[in-house]
Amino acid sequence: MSPSRRDFLKTSLGVPALVSLGRAIPGRSALAGATRRDDRNTILVVVQLTGGNDGLNTVVPYADDAYASSRPTLALPANQLHKIDSQLGFHPRMEAFMRLFKEGRLSVVQGVAYPKCDRTHEKAMRNWQTARPGETTCQTGWLGRTSDVLLERDEGTLPAVFVGRIPRPFTLNAATAVVPSIRSMRQCVLATMPGVTSSPVDRGAWDKPAERPQAGSDNRLLDFVRRSTSEARTASKRLEAVIEAAPKSADYPAFLLAQTFRGVAQLIRAELGIRIYCTELGGGGIGGFDNHANQLGNHCAMLQQLSESVAAFVDDLARDKLLDRVLLITFSEFGRTVSENGRRGTGHGAAAPMFLAGGKLKGGLVGPHPSLTDLDNDALKFHTDFRQVYATVLDRWLGVDSRTVLGEEFKQLDILQS
Amino acid sequence: MFAETRSDSPVKPVDPEWAWAPYKPDSRRPWNLPRAGHLYRRAGFGANWDELQRALADGPRHTVDRMLHPEADIEEFNRGYDDYEAAAADSGSGDGLRAWWLRRMIHTPHPLLEKMTLFWHNHFAISNLRVGNAPLIERYLQLLRSHALGPLAPLWQAVWRDPAVLLGTEAAENRKALPNENFARALLEHFGPGPGNFGPGDVTDAARALTGCFVRRGRFRFLDREHDSGVKKILGQQGNWGGDDAVRIVLAQPATSKRLVEKLYRWLISETDEPGDTLLAPLAELLAGDHDFSKLVEKMLRSNLFFSDMAYRQRVKSPVEFAVGIVRAMEGNVPTVRLGQDLATLGQDLCCPPTIKGWPTSRDWINSAALVGRSNLALALLSGSKPYGDKLDPAALVKKHGCSGPARAGRFMLDLFLQGDLAAGAAEDLRKTAGTPGTAAGKSPRLRRFVHAVVTLPEFQLA
């Protein structure tokens, strides 16, 4: 956060704006190794790319002859790519990703999927969301279970939110944590009664009794709600101040995803204690990444939106020195077939890259690009299980035991700075 | 007020005999407005003014009598709503079904029945997100309602044949050659005795007992040729069991009775303490006897413990209780399609509980976003404008009950929503900071603001 903005918040609220809402964590054991950072402050942003992103045209193996020969109309010309090395390049519209990559703020985990990976949208998406592939009765999403763990650790907090306009993805379905869908930032700010001239005193109506020291109160539940009420008011005011402080013209492009990220950045700045943000690109149905025909133009637009929106978000957070606390990851339900289908599109595939952005990444490519000739029914084979990424994020970023959430242990990836 | 009796509260451990004996008002524990309000919150969705006044006049015994057996023609009321719900569901609208249920909660002359229907929906927590068939969910809710206050056996024997339940537990196909364990596991782990009280063999054999069960085109089908007629051993009992037997055996388990009693205790009495076995033993015995749930409900609602500090404001209102409570107290009506959506945003999407364990409880409902959300919902309900319209009119309400004028209107609202029971001085603060209520004609924004301030008090979040 810039000094001026921090000062603004301080003066406008009369309290240090950075005081966290989270209460002290009672005696948590030092599970961690030396790599554990202050994992109460870290934030995870998960971006769902709905429809099955064509990883092959996102991180392009331009030097591989099999690439051009498999894709007579869809192959991207090498001279338009943003070259990562002598083999790979980002899609022409992903200039912003290329910059982040060079800055060490973007990592690409290649060849990610899972055993017996499903090729129908609904089941494949459910597998990524639950992180329990094939368990059709699984009741919760992996971020939902993580939220349950975080809530149990620190009651009264808000572990996770969905920010977006589609119904909340199953990823966030939790057993005990209430994970709200946020469509507009105004939803998180206390509204006042229309027709009544508002003044600071009016707002006080809400919190005055809440803040009163309750001598002799022996209802601990009531005390808890009083504290929470008071915190909610503070949180609302802080968010309001952040929204008012942020210039409307902040450097976000007009894309819906970018505007969503702007909101996420506001929520992060308001220090609401939210640890997990989930958002989405591609729409609620089958999804904008599902290009069975005439893929080229659609895919360009999606990738440009993704690349420029993520970059704007990263730059915004970096300006306020918040980027070191934030890790963003993307996922899609599957990659696409290597060969195109005769309608200038592609079919449902398997392995694809995941993108990670943030201030504490090691950066670079993680794992080799999968072979374009050793295929599984025309789809790339995976070498990294997506749950390895999840496990790394859980254990080493959020400080939540991955075995609790994933049900088994997965080999971690060396993607984070220690 | 309850505070007066605090020093007389029994010290733990509570004597079960005292706890479950019927509450009889005396000078130390008088029948008063807070106790009447408490009863209406737990046995329903909160009282309106006339209900509070009548309860005060009638005393606890008659009031509970009326909650169990209302004077109104319940069957006629429910038949009407059954038709509305069925019509909404048949048109494929889960939103419509949800809206009619909320409207039923708002207008029902038998709130306890809806409260217990919600209890069973939260117990057999089937979600339309899995079932994807509003008419089946509508029939499932009717099933729960028709048995909500009665013997357990008919309810449980109907549940395992219910298409929505089978689809919702991913058990719509149970073949002899490949027994589907999903319903059996749900039965043992979530509906019945619970973890630690059954083994993997019980799941396998209960699943075998249920082979032959299918849902075909939205209907339950039993295919005899797909039923495994061999011997099964379920929870120690061996025989050539079928679905009825499996469910009967599970229901007869003491662990099942105990679990249901505990769940009802948290639903009607308190979410904040862990009742010991000694305290619950008499109730578990009562339930084990004839498995009549209404007797259990009645026992709890009449008890000393229910009317003690150990129960008073020891539950957090769910979003549905919060909103329906406001609308009932205001004696108005609101568009419930919109209300259903807003309650879903607050985490309680009727007909779509998050998991088979039902909705969150107690403190899990409360965080800063939830409280801001409740405040904004209450504001929308009370503002007299879009999207909820102007059917909740506080000025008309105070006039109707003869409490016009700022001071009387303010006291009326505090009595209506909190039975006057808020922290010493808080009422005064409220009047100072929220301003005098003001009951001028027109849209009466000041009175509306005052009511909003009342329903966003911490006390109002508790049931």
mmCIF file of C-alpha atoms in Angstrom, chain A residues 184-403:
data_model
loop_
_atom_site.group_PDB
_atom_site.id
_atom_site.type_symbol
_atom_site.label_atom_id
_atom_site.label_comp_id
_atom_site.label_asym_id
_atom_site.label_seq_id
_atom_site.Cartn_x
_atom_site.Cartn_y
_atom_site.Cartn_z
ATOM 1 C CA SER A 184 -20.604 -5.910 -6.385
ATOM 2 C CA MET A 185 -18.416 -4.308 -3.759
ATOM 3 C CA ARG A 186 -21.444 -2.364 -2.515
ATOM 4 C CA GLN A 187 -22.788 -5.638 -1.228
ATOM 5 C CA CYS A 188 -19.985 -5.648 1.366
ATOM 6 C CA VAL A 189 -20.634 -2.131 2.588
ATOM 7 C CA LEU A 190 -23.397 -1.248 5.034
ATOM 8 C CA ALA A 191 -26.216 0.548 3.257
ATOM 9 C CA THR A 192 -28.254 3.261 4.945
ATOM 10 C CA MET A 193 -31.959 3.947 4.912
ATOM 11 C CA PRO A 194 -32.987 6.047 1.937
ATOM 12 C CA GLY A 195 -34.876 9.213 2.762
ATOM 13 C CA VAL A 196 -33.044 9.810 6.023
ATOM 14 C CA THR A 197 -30.348 12.428 5.970
ATOM 15 C CA SER A 198 -27.268 10.484 6.771
ATOM 16 C CA SER A 199 -24.717 11.594 9.281
ATOM 17 C CA PRO A 200 -21.958 9.844 11.202
ATOM 18 C CA VAL A 201 -24.374 9.563 14.084
ATOM 19 C CA ASP A 202 -26.730 7.522 11.935
ATOM 20 C CA ARG A 203 -24.054 4.975 11.306
ATOM 21 C CA GLY A 204 -23.393 4.932 15.005
ATOM 22 C CA ALA A 205 -26.821 3.486 15.575
ATOM 23 C CA TRP A 206 -25.581 0.218 14.360
ATOM 24 C CA ASP A 207 -22.532 -0.161 16.499
ATOM 25 C CA LYS A 208 -23.114 1.768 19.665
ATOM 26 C CA PRO A 209 -24.751 -0.993 21.675
ATOM 27 C CA ALA A 210 -22.392 -3.481 20.134
ATOM 28 C CA GLU A 211 -19.352 -1.712 21.427
ATOM 29 C CA ARG A 212 -20.673 -1.120 24.872
ATOM 30 C CA PRO A 213 -18.630 -3.035 27.386
ATOM 31 C CA GLN A 214 -21.060 -5.555 28.728
ATOM 32 C CA ALA A 215 -20.280 -5.787 32.379
ATOM 33 C CA GLY A 216 -21.971 -8.776 33.858
ATOM 34 C CA SER A 217 -22.983 -10.312 30.554
ATOM 35 C CA ASP A 218 -22.717 -14.052 30.913
ATOM 36 C CA ASN A 219 -23.946 -14.912 27.452
ATOM 37 C CA ARG A 220 -20.785 -15.658 25.555
ATOM 38 C CA LEU A 221 -22.670 -16.200 22.319
ATOM 39 C CA LEU A 222 -24.092 -12.701 22.598
ATOM 40 C CA ASP A 223 -20.658 -11.308 23.358
ATOM 41 C CA PHE A 224 -19.360 -13.038 20.260
ATOM 42 C CA VAL A 225 -22.068 -11.533 18.075
ATOM 43 C CA ARG A 226 -21.409 -8.125 19.629
ATOM 44 C CA ARG A 227 -17.726 -8.344 18.784
ATOM 45 C CA SER A 228 -18.507 -9.565 15.292
ATOM 46 C CA THR A 229 -21.021 -6.753 14.796
ATOM 47 C CA SER A 230 -18.443 -4.226 15.759
ATOM 48 C CA GLU A 231 -15.879 -5.830 13.466
ATOM 49 C CA ALA A 232 -18.372 -5.903 10.617
ATOM 50 C CA ARG A 233 -18.928 -2.186 10.948
ATOM 51 C CA THR A 234 -15.192 -1.516 10.983
ATOM 52 C CA ALA A 235 -14.709 -3.778 7.988
ATOM 53 C CA SER A 236 -17.462 -2.017 6.101
ATOM 54 C CA LYS A 237 -15.984 1.403 6.807
ATOM 55 C CA ARG A 238 -12.544 0.275 5.796
ATOM 56 C CA LEU A 239 -13.788 -1.127 2.521
ATOM 57 C CA GLU A 240 -15.768 2.014 1.881
ATOM 58 C CA ALA A 241 -12.653 4.086 2.429
ATOM 59 C CA VAL A 242 -10.661 1.871 0.073
ATOM 60 C CA ILE A 243 -13.319 2.114 -2.626
ATOM 61 C CA GLU A 244 -13.461 5.872 -2.277
ATOM 62 C CA ALA A 245 -9.686 6.189 -2.264
ATOM 63 C CA ALA A 246 -9.155 4.113 -5.392
ATOM 64 C CA PRO A 247 -9.254 6.341 -8.424
ATOM 65 C CA LYS A 248 -11.897 5.082 -10.793
ATOM 66 C CA SER A 249 -9.375 5.209 -13.578
ATOM 67 C CA ALA A 250 -6.951 2.830 -11.888
ATOM 68 C CA ASP A 251 -4.992 0.965 -14.486
ATOM 69 C CA TYR A 252 -7.376 -1.863 -15.165
ATOM 70 C CA PRO A 253 -8.561 -2.596 -18.681
ATOM 71 C CA ALA A 254 -12.284 -2.672 -19.364
ATOM 72 C CA PHE A 255 -12.521 -6.489 -19.350
ATOM 73 C CA LEU A 256 -14.993 -8.012 -16.918
ATOM 74 C CA LEU A 257 -12.224 -10.125 -15.413
ATOM 75 C CA ALA A 258 -10.081 -7.040 -14.883
ATOM 76 C CA GLN A 259 -12.933 -5.237 -13.151
ATOM 77 C CA THR A 260 -13.418 -8.294 -10.989
ATOM 78 C CA PHE A 261 -9.740 -8.212 -10.051
ATOM 79 C CA ARG A 262 -10.062 -4.539 -9.222
ATOM 80 C CA GLY A 263 -12.726 -5.521 -6.713
ATOM 81 C CA VAL A 264 -10.557 -8.305 -5.327
ATOM 82 C CA ALA A 265 -7.692 -5.840 -4.893
ATOM 83 C CA GLN A 266 -10.029 -3.521 -2.985
ATOM 84 C CA LEU A 267 -11.108 -6.323 -0.702
ATOM 85 C CA ILE A 268 -7.470 -7.254 -0.131
ATOM 86 C CA ARG A 269 -6.573 -3.654 0.705
ATOM 87 C CA ALA A 270 -9.463 -3.401 3.127
ATOM 88 C CA GLU A 271 -7.812 -6.161 5.172
ATOM 89 C CA LEU A 272 -10.987 -8.128 5.760
ATOM 90 C CA GLY A 273 -9.055 -11.233 6.688
ATOM 91 C CA ILE A 274 -10.262 -13.100 3.580
ATOM 92 C CA ARG A 275 -7.675 -15.722 2.673
ATOM 93 C CA ILE A 276 -9.147 -17.177 -0.499
ATOM 94 C CA TYR A 277 -10.651 -15.425 -3.482
ATOM 95 C CA CYS A 278 -12.134 -17.396 -6.291
ATOM 96 C CA THR A 279 -13.141 -15.948 -9.615
ATOM 97 C CA GLU A 280 -13.837 -17.098 -13.132
ATOM 98 C CA LEU A 281 -13.337 -16.433 -16.815
ATOM 99 C CA GLY A 282 -15.417 -18.011 -19.520
ATOM 100 C CA GLY A 283 -18.976 -17.894 -18.192
ATOM 101 C CA GLY A 284 -21.106 -20.244 -16.220
ATOM 102 C CA GLY A 285 -22.257 -22.730 -18.820
ATOM 103 C CA ILE A 286 -20.033 -24.836 -21.000
ATOM 104 C CA GLY A 287 -17.571 -21.992 -21.041
ATOM 105 C CA GLY A 288 -15.845 -19.599 -23.354
ATOM 106 C CA PHE A 289 -12.737 -21.733 -23.640
ATOM 107 C CA ASP A 290 -14.686 -24.556 -25.269
ATOM 108 C CA ASN A 291 -13.867 -23.865 -28.911
ATOM 109 C CA HIS A 292 -14.957 -26.747 -31.085
ATOM 110 C CA ALA A 293 -15.192 -24.514 -34.134
ATOM 111 C CA ASN A 294 -13.491 -21.363 -35.330
ATOM 112 C CA GLN A 295 -11.330 -21.322 -32.264
ATOM 113 C CA LEU A 296 -8.733 -18.795 -33.294
ATOM 114 C CA GLY A 297 -10.565 -15.497 -32.744
ATOM 115 C CA ASN A 298 -12.402 -16.567 -29.598
ATOM 116 C CA HIS A 299 -9.313 -17.959 -28.022
ATOM 117 C CA CYS A 300 -7.352 -14.779 -28.801
ATOM 118 C CA ALA A 301 -9.946 -12.701 -27.002
ATOM 119 C CA MET A 302 -10.025 -14.985 -23.945
ATOM 120 C CA LEU A 303 -6.251 -15.111 -23.588
ATOM 121 C CA GLN A 304 -5.860 -11.381 -24.036
ATOM 122 C CA GLN A 305 -8.469 -10.812 -21.339
ATOM 123 C CA LEU A 306 -6.726 -13.241 -19.030
ATOM 124 C CA SER A 307 -3.245 -11.935 -19.639
ATOM 125 C CA GLU A 308 -3.987 -8.228 -19.375
ATOM 126 C CA SER A 309 -6.357 -8.594 -16.429
ATOM 127 C CA VAL A 310 -3.902 -10.658 -14.400
ATOM 128 C CA ALA A 311 -1.094 -8.252 -15.245
ATOM 129 C CA ALA A 312 -3.158 -5.235 -14.154
ATOM 130 C CA PHE A 313 -3.976 -6.993 -10.894
ATOM 131 C CA VAL A 314 -0.354 -7.940 -10.270
ATOM 132 C CA ASP A 315 0.857 -4.420 -11.032
ATOM 133 C CA ASP A 316 -1.797 -2.875 -8.788
ATOM 134 C CA LEU A 317 -0.861 -5.110 -5.877
ATOM 135 C CA ALA A 318 2.848 -4.565 -6.474
ATOM 136 C CA ARG A 319 2.370 -0.801 -6.313
ATOM 137 C CA ASP A 320 0.920 -1.165 -2.839
ATOM 138 C CA LYS A 321 3.531 -3.701 -1.774
ATOM 139 C CA LEU A 322 0.843 -6.321 -1.386
ATOM 140 C CA LEU A 323 2.027 -8.653 -4.092
ATOM 141 C CA ASP A 324 4.301 -10.622 -1.784
ATOM 142 C CA ARG A 325 1.224 -11.765 0.107
ATOM 143 C CA VAL A 326 -0.731 -12.849 -2.944
ATOM 144 C CA LEU A 327 -0.547 -15.985 -5.043
ATOM 145 C CA LEU A 328 -2.830 -16.399 -8.050
ATOM 146 C CA ILE A 329 -3.392 -19.707 -9.804
ATOM 147 C CA THR A 330 -5.448 -20.600 -12.858
ATOM 148 C CA PHE A 331 -7.000 -23.904 -13.800
ATOM 149 C CA SER A 332 -9.217 -25.278 -16.528
ATOM 150 C CA GLU A 333 -11.056 -28.599 -16.608
ATOM 151 C CA PHE A 334 -8.880 -30.026 -19.390
ATOM 152 C CA GLY A 335 -6.631 -29.095 -22.295
ATOM 153 C CA ARG A 336 -7.607 -29.839 -25.858
ATOM 154 C CA THR A 337 -6.803 -32.348 -28.538
ATOM 155 C CA VAL A 338 -3.509 -31.852 -30.294
ATOM 156 C CA SER A 339 -4.999 -32.078 -33.767
ATOM 157 C CA GLU A 340 -7.709 -29.774 -34.947
ATOM 158 C CA ASN A 341 -11.059 -31.174 -35.868
ATOM 159 C CA GLY A 342 -11.843 -30.007 -39.400
ATOM 160 C CA ARG A 343 -13.993 -27.150 -38.149
ATOM 161 C CA ARG A 344 -11.030 -25.031 -37.148
ATOM 162 C CA GLY A 345 -11.569 -26.062 -33.579
ATOM 163 C CA THR A 346 -10.345 -28.665 -31.142
ATOM 164 C CA GLY A 347 -11.868 -31.400 -29.025
ATOM 165 C CA HIS A 348 -11.656 -32.111 -25.301
ATOM 166 C CA GLY A 349 -8.131 -33.109 -24.289
ATOM 167 C CA ALA A 350 -6.180 -33.807 -21.160
ATOM 168 C CA ALA A 351 -2.977 -32.189 -19.869
ATOM 169 C CA ALA A 352 -2.535 -28.426 -20.030
ATOM 170 C CA PRO A 353 -0.471 -25.753 -18.278
ATOM 171 C CA MET A 354 -1.481 -24.009 -15.058
ATOM 172 C CA PHE A 355 -0.401 -20.400 -14.538
ATOM 173 C CA LEU A 356 0.732 -19.011 -11.234
ATOM 174 C CA ALA A 357 1.317 -15.329 -10.556
ATOM 175 C CA GLY A 358 2.558 -13.538 -7.477
ATOM 176 C CA GLY A 359 5.445 -11.903 -5.688
ATOM 177 C CA LYS A 360 6.939 -14.956 -4.027
ATOM 178 C CA LEU A 361 7.228 -17.316 -6.954
ATOM 179 C CA LYS A 362 10.435 -18.775 -8.235
ATOM 180 C CA GLY A 363 9.171 -18.012 -11.722
ATOM 181 C CA GLY A 364 9.952 -19.787 -14.958
ATOM 182 C CA LEU A 365 8.740 -23.026 -16.452
ATOM 183 C CA VAL A 366 7.984 -25.935 -14.163
ATOM 184 C CA GLY A 367 8.347 -29.322 -15.784
ATOM 185 C CA PRO A 368 8.866 -30.084 -19.481
ATOM 186 C CA HIS A 369 6.342 -29.513 -22.214
ATOM 187 C CA PRO A 370 4.524 -32.812 -22.821
ATOM 188 C CA SER A 371 5.381 -34.706 -25.972
ATOM 189 C CA LEU A 372 3.338 -33.955 -29.080
ATOM 190 C CA THR A 373 3.813 -37.431 -30.447
ATOM 191 C CA ASP A 374 3.402 -39.680 -27.399
ATOM 192 C CA LEU A 375 -0.299 -39.003 -26.960
ATOM 193 C CA ASP A 376 -3.275 -40.420 -25.176
ATOM 194 C CA ASN A 377 -6.101 -40.521 -27.687
ATOM 195 C CA ASP A 378 -4.943 -37.293 -29.330
ATOM 196 C CA ALA A 379 -4.430 -35.498 -26.014
ATOM 197 C CA LEU A 380 -1.233 -34.534 -24.222
ATOM 198 C CA LYS A 381 -0.154 -36.810 -21.377
ATOM 199 C CA PHE A 382 0.311 -35.302 -17.962
ATOM 200 C CA HIS A 383 3.391 -35.545 -15.787
ATOM 201 C CA THR A 384 2.250 -33.348 -12.914
ATOM 202 C CA ASP A 385 -0.906 -34.087 -10.949
ATOM 203 C CA PHE A 386 -2.966 -30.944 -10.317
ATOM 204 C CA ARG A 387 -3.194 -31.986 -6.685
ATOM 205 C CA GLN A 388 0.573 -31.497 -6.424
ATOM 206 C CA VAL A 389 -0.032 -27.838 -7.165
ATOM 207 C CA TYR A 390 -2.921 -27.736 -4.689
ATOM 208 C CA ALA A 391 -0.837 -29.492 -2.027
ATOM 209 C CA THR A 392 2.021 -27.047 -2.477
ATOM 210 C CA VAL A 393 -0.329 -24.099 -2.221
ATOM 211 C CA LEU A 394 -2.024 -25.523 0.877
ATOM 212 C CA ASP A 395 1.056 -26.542 2.827
ATOM 213 C CA ARG A 396 3.491 -23.908 1.783
ATOM 214 C CA TRP A 397 1.328 -20.905 1.044
ATOM 215 C CA LEU A 398 -1.870 -21.070 3.120
ATOM 216 C CA GLY A 399 -0.398 -23.111 5.951
ATOM 217 C CA VAL A 400 -3.181 -25.696 5.838
ATOM 218 C CA ASP A 401 -2.287 -29.360 6.022
ATOM 219 C CA SER A 402 -2.807 -30.632 2.476
ATOM 220 C CA ARG A 403 -3.544 -34.166 3.640
#
